[in-house]
XYZ file of C-alpha atoms in Angstrom:
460
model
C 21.266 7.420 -5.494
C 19.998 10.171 -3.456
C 20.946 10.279 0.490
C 19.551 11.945 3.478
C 22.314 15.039 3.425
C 21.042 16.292 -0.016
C 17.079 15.900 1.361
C 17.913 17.023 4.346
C 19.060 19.996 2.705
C 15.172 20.339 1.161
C 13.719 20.077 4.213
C 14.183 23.321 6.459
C 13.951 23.683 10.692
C 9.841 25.346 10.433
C 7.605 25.534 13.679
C 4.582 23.347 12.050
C 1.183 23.674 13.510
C 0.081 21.039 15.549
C 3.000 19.122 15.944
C 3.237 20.081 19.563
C 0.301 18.439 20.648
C 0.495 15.582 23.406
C -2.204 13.137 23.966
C -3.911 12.883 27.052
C -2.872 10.033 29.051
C -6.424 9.152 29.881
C -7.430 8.720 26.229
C -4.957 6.093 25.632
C -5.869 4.236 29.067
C -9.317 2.329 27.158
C -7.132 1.146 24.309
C -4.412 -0.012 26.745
C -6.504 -2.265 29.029
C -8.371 -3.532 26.140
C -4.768 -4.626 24.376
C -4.334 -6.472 27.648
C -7.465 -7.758 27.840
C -7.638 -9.262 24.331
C -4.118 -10.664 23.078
C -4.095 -12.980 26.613
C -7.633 -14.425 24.997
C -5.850 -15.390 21.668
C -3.609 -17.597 23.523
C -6.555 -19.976 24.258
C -7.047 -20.520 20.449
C -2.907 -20.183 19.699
C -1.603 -22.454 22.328
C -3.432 -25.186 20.354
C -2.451 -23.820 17.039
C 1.269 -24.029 18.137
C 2.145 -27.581 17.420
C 0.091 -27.837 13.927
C 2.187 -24.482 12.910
C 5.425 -25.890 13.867
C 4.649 -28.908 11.861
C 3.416 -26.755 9.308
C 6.814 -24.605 9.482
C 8.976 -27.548 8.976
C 6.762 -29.040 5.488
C 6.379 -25.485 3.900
C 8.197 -22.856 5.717
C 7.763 -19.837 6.583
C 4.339 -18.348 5.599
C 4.353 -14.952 3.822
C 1.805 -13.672 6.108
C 4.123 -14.432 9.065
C 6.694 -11.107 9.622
C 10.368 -12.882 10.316
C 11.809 -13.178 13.215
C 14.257 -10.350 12.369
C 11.797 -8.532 11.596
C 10.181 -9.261 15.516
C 13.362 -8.258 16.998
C 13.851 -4.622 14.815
C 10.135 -3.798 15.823
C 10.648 -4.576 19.310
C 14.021 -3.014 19.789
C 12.879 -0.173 17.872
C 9.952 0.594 20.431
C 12.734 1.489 22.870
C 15.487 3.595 20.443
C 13.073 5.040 17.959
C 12.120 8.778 17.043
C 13.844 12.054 18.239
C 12.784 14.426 20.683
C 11.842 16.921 17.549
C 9.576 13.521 16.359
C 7.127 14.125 19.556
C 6.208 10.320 19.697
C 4.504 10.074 23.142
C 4.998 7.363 25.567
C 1.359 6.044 25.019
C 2.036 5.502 21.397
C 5.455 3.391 22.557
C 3.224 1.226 25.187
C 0.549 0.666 22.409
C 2.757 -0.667 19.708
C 4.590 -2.931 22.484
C 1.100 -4.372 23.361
C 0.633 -4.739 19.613
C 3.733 -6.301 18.930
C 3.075 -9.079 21.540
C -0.441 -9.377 19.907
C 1.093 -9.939 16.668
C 3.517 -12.515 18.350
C 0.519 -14.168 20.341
C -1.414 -14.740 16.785
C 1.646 -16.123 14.701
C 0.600 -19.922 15.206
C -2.802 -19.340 14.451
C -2.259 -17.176 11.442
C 0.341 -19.836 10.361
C -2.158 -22.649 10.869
C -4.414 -20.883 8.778
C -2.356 -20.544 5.767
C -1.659 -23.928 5.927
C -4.950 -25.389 5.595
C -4.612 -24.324 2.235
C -1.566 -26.181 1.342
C -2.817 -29.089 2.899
C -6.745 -29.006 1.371
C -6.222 -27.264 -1.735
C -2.700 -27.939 -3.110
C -3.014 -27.798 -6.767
C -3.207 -23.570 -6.159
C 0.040 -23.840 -7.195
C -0.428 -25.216 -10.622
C -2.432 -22.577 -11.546
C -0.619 -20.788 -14.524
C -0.236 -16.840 -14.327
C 0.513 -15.919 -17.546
C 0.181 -12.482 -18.656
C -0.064 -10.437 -14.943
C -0.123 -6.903 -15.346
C 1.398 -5.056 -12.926
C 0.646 -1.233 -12.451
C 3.789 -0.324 -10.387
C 3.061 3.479 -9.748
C 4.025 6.355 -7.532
C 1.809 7.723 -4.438
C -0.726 9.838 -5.236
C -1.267 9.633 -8.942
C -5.167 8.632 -9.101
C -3.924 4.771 -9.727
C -6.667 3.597 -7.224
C -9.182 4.618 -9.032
C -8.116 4.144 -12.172
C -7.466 0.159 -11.396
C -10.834 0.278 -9.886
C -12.606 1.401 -13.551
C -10.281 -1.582 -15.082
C -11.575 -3.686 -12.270
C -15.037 -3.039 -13.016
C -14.170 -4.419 -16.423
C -14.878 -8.183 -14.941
C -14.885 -9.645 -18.621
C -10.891 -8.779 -19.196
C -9.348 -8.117 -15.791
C -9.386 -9.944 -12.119
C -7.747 -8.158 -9.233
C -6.972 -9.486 -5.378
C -9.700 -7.499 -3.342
C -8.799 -5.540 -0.068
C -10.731 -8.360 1.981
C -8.924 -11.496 0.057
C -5.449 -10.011 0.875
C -6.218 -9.731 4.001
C -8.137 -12.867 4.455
C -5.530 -14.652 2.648
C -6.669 -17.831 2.609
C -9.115 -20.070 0.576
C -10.951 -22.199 2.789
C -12.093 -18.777 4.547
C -13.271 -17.688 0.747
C -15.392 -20.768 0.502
C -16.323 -20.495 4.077
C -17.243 -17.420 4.613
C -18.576 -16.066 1.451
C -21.985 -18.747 0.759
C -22.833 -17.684 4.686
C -22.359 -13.707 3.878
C -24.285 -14.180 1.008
C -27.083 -16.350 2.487
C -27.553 -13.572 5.062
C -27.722 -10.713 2.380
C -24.927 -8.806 4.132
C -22.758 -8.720 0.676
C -23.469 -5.007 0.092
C -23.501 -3.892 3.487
C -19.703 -5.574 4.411
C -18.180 -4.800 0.632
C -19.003 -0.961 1.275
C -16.913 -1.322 4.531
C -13.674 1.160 4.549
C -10.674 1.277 7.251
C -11.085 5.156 7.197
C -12.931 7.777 7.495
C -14.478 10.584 5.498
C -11.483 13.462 5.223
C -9.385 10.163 3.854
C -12.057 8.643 1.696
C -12.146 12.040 -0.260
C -8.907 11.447 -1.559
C -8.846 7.318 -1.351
C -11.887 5.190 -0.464
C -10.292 1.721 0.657
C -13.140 -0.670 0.630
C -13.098 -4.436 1.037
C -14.492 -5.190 -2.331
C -12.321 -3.634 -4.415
C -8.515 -3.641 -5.243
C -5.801 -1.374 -3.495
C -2.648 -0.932 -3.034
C -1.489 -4.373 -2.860
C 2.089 -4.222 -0.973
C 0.769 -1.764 1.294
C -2.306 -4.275 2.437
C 0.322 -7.062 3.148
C 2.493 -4.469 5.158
C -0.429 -4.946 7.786
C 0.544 -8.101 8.503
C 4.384 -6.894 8.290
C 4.561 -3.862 11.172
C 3.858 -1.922 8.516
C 0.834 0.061 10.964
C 3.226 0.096 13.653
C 6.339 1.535 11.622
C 4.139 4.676 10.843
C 4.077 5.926 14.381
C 7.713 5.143 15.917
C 9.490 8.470 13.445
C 10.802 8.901 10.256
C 13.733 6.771 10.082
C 11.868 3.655 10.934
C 8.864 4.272 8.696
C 11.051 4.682 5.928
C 11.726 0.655 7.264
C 8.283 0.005 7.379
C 6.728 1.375 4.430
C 9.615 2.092 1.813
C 8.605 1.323 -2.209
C 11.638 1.643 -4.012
C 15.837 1.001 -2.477
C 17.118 3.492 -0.443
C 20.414 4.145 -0.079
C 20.367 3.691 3.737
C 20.848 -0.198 3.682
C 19.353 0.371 7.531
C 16.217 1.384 5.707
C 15.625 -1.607 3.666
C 13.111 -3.840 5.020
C 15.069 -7.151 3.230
C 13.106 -9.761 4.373
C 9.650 -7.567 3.272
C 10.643 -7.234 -0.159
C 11.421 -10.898 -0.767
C 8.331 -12.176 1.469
C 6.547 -9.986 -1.179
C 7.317 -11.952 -4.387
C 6.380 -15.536 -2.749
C 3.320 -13.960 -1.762
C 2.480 -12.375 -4.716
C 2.575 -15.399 -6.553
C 0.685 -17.005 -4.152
C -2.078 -14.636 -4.135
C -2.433 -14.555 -7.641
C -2.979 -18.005 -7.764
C -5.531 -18.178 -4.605
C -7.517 -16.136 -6.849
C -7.182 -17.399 -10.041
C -8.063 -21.037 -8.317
C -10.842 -20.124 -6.737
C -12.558 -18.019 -9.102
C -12.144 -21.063 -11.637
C -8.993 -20.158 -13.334
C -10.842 -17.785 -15.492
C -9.036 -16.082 -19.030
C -9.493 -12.581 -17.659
C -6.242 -10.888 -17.003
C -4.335 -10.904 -13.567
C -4.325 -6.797 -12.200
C -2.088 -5.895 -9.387
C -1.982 -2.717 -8.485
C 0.800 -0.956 -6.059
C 4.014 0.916 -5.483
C 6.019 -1.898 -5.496
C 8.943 -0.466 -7.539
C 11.867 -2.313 -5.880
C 10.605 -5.485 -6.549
C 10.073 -4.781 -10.844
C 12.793 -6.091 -12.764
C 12.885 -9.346 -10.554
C 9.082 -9.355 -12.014
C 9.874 -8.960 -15.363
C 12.177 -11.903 -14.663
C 9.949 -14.268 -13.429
C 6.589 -13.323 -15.678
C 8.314 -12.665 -19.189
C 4.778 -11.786 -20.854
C 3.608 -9.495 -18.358
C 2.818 -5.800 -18.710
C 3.823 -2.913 -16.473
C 2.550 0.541 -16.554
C 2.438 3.790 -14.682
C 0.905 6.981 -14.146
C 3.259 9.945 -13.707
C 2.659 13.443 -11.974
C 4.471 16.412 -11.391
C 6.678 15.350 -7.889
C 6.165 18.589 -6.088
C 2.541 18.301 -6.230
C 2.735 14.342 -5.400
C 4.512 14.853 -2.560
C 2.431 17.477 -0.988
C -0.838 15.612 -1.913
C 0.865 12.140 -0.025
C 1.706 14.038 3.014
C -1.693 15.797 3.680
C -3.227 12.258 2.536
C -1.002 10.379 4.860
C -2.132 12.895 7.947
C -5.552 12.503 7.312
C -5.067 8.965 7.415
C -3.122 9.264 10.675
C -5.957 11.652 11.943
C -9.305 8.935 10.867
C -7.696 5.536 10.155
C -7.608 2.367 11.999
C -4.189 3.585 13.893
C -6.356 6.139 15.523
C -10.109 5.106 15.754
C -8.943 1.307 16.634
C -5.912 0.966 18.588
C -5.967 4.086 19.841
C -2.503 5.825 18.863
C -2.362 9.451 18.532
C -1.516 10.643 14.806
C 2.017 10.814 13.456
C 2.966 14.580 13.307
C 3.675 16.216 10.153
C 7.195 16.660 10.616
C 7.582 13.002 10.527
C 5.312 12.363 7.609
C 6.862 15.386 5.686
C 10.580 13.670 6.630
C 9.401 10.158 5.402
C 7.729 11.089 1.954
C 10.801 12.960 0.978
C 13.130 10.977 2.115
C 10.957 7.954 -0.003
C 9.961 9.465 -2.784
C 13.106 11.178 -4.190
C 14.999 7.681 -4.430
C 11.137 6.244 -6.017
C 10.964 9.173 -8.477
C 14.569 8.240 -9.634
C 14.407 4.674 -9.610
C 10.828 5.188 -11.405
C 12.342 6.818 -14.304
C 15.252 4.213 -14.735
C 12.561 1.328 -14.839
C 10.450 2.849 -16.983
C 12.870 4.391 -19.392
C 14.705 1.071 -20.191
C 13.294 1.154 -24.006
C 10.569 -2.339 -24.516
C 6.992 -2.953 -25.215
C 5.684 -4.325 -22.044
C 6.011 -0.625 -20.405
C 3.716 2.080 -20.726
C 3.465 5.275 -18.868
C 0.705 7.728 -18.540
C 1.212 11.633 -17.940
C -1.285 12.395 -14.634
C -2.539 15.013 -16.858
C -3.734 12.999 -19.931
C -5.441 10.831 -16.802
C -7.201 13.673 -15.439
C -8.255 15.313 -18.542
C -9.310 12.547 -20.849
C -10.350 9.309 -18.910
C -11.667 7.592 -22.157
C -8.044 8.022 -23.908
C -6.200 7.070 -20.471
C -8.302 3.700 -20.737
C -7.862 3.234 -24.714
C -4.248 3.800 -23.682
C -4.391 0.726 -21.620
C -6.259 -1.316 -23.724
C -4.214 -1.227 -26.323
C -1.333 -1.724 -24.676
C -2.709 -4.770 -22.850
C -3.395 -6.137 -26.656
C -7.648 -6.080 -25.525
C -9.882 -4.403 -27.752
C -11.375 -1.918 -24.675
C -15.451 -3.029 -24.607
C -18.153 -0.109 -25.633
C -19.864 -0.251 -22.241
C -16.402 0.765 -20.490
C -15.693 3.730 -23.392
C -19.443 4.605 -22.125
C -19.000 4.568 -18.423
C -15.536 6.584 -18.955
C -17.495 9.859 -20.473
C -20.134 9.564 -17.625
C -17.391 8.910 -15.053
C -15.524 11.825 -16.608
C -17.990 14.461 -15.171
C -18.775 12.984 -12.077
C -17.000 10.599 -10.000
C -13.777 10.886 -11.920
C -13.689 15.117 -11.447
C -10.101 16.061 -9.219
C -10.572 19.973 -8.837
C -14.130 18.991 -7.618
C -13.002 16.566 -5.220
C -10.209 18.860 -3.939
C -12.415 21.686 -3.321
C -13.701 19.808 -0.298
C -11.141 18.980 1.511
C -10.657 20.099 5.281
C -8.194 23.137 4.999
C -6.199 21.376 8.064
C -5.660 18.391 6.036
C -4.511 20.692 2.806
C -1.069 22.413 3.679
C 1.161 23.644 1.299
C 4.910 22.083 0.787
C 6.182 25.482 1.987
C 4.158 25.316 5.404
C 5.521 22.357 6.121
C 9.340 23.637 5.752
C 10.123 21.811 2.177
C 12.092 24.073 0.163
C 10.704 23.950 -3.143
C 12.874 25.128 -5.305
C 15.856 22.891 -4.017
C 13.157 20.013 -4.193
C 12.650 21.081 -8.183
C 15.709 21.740 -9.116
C 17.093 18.066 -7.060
C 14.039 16.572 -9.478
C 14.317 18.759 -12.794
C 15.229 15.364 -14.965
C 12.360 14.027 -13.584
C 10.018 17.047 -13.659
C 11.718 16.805 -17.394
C 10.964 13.322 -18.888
C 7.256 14.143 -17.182
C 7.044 17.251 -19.478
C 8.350 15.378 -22.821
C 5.534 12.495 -21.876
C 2.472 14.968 -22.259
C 4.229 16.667 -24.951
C 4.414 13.360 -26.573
C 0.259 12.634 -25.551
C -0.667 16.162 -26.976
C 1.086 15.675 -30.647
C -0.389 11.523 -30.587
């Protein structure tokens, strides 16, 4: 598997514009004394929460929600010895993810409590059978947002976790919280709700009633946020999809937290939406955690979309620094954006060892894998989704073969999309110092199987 000498090797020494800003230390005063205003207040509601989670702890264990307490001690040590001096992580950012570390530590009890209710008022989740999940395990940046959000659509044959149920985990708040939201006709206003803002939602418009990337919504509640501001190396901790070869970069406990809550999840769902027959749709990069999938849900389905690497990679990292420019890291806690040295460091550093493992997964020869060229997807919606169809064994309904040629000229257009983006959010791979031709010629097996997949799509 690849290692950091041979990417370091793709990534060249390049002065990159902007990475030498510093914030100023009166900007990140508000967010400070409102951190220490707020997480003392959640100790009046966790101090009584403490003894109902430790009881809790010893019946069920562990919730999944709940990072573990290895996991506490890497993000607090690494608040300290993360980031080089080349990483430019100012001291503001360090105070604000210590203040948000104890405000994660401060809310443990309570967010354990909560997941307990379940298990103690609505056990018989677990009995709920998940029988044919399927999973679409795919790469950053390949347009697999949207296209799980025109399957989700498709209420009569799929089901998918929303943005707001994974992180609102829990069913009593479901049946709570929903009858008052709709009472008060705020449905349509609160669904529409993203995390970002516009320069992001051109290329990925998280909103709370739809589906998402489904690992990288439980990474919120697993430092995941703070991971993408303390450098490279510890981001790769954070927010790695596939095994690295670094065994320091291999968030353990993360990836096996991730199956039990998975399961769980599905379940939640498929319980309180009445067990219904539709199919179970989880969509994410959650490649490291396949095969023991396959294991554990024999009649599931897997599929991927696939796009040429060199273009992936430079759409994640201008993605990723809009994000760091108009997320929540920036508009709500106040943390000044990762620079693009970092980001550029972390997606290649990440995405190699996914592209590699990606092809070994999806390669092993059976029929419950199917992979989709990015350029069949872009070109020809309504085959992309007849693709899927058939491979989910569902005959695909007339209305959705209808909305696909109407989507294909409007909502589902890339070049038109891409022609508005903000030029400082739309850097080339060679701006940011990535070699390009080491980068193909490191990927050409990749780049490779890509090419025989749409030469395979044009002659079918």
């Amino acid at each position: 598997m690849t290692g950091y000498r041979v990417m370091d090797d793709i990534l060249e020494q390049v002065d990159i514009a902007g990475d030498h800003e510093r914030p100023k230390l009166i900007s990140a005063l508000k967010p400070i004394l409102l951190q220490c205003f707020t997480t003392p207040l959640w100790l009046i509601i966790a101090v009584p929460c403490l003894p109902l989670f430790l009881l809790g702890l010893f019946i069920w264990g562990m919730p999944p929600i709940v990072p573990a307490w290895s996991a506490f001690c890497k993000c607090f040590m690494a608040v300290f010895t993360e980031g080089k001096r080349e990483e430019n992580i100012p001291l503001t950012n360090r105070v604000l993810i210590l203040l948000r570390f104890f405000d994660t530590l401060v809310k443990v009890p309570v967010n354990g409590t909560c997941w307990y209710i379940d298990e103690l008022v609505y056990p018989s989740y677990h009995k709920v059978n998940i029988d044919k999940p399927v999973f679409m395990i795919t790469a950053l940046r390949t347009g697999s947002t949207q296209l799980s959000k025109y399957l989700q659509d498709d209420t009569e044959n799929f089901i998918a976790p929303t943005v707001a149920e994974v992180m609102f985990p829990c069913i009593w708040m479901w049946k709570l919280f929903v009858p008052i939201i709709m009472k008060f006709g705020l449905k349509e206003r609160l669904s529409n709700v993203s995390m970002f803002g516009p320069e992001s939602r051109k290329r990925q418009n998280t909103v709370m009633s739809y589906t998402d990337t489904f690992d990288s919504l439980l990474r919120i509640w697993h430092f995941g946020g703070c991971s993408f501001y303390l450098g490279s190396s510890f981001m790769c901790w954070g927010l790695s999809f596939s095994r690295l070869n670094e065994p320091e970069c291999n968030h353990e406990e993360f990836f096996q937290t991730f199956e039990v809550f998975t399961e769980c999840m599905m379940k939640k769902v498929m319980y309180y939406r009445g067990k219904p027959k539709q199919r179970m749709l989880l969509k994410g990069h959650f490649l490291v955690n396949a095969n023991n999938f396959v294991q554990q849900y024999p009649k599931s389905k897997f599929f991927a979309v696939v796009r040429n690497p060199v273009d992936r990679f430079c759409s994640g990292i201008n993605m990723l620094r809009a994000g760091a420019e108009d997320g929540p890291g920036r508009t709500k806690y106040g943390l000044f954006p990762t620079t693009w040295r970092v980001i550029r460091d972390y997606v290649i550093r990440t995405q190699i060892p996914y592209c590699e493992q990606e092809m070994l997964f999806y390669k092993q020869p059976a029929d419950n894998k199917l992979v989709i060229p990015f350029t069949l997807y872009v070109n020809n919606l309504s085959a992309t989704l007849q693709c899927v169809y058939s491979f989910c064994d569902i005959p695909i309904p007339d209305d959705v073969m209808s909305n696909a040629i109407e989507l294909q000229t409007t909502k589902h257009d890339y070049t038109k999309h891409r022609a508005s983006y903000n030029p400082k959010f739309n850097k080339s791979l060679t701006s940011l110092g990535v070699n390009e031709r080491k980068l193909r010629e490191h990927l050409c097996e990749y780049t490779e199987w890509i090419n025989s997949l749409e030469d395979d799509k044009k002659t079918n």
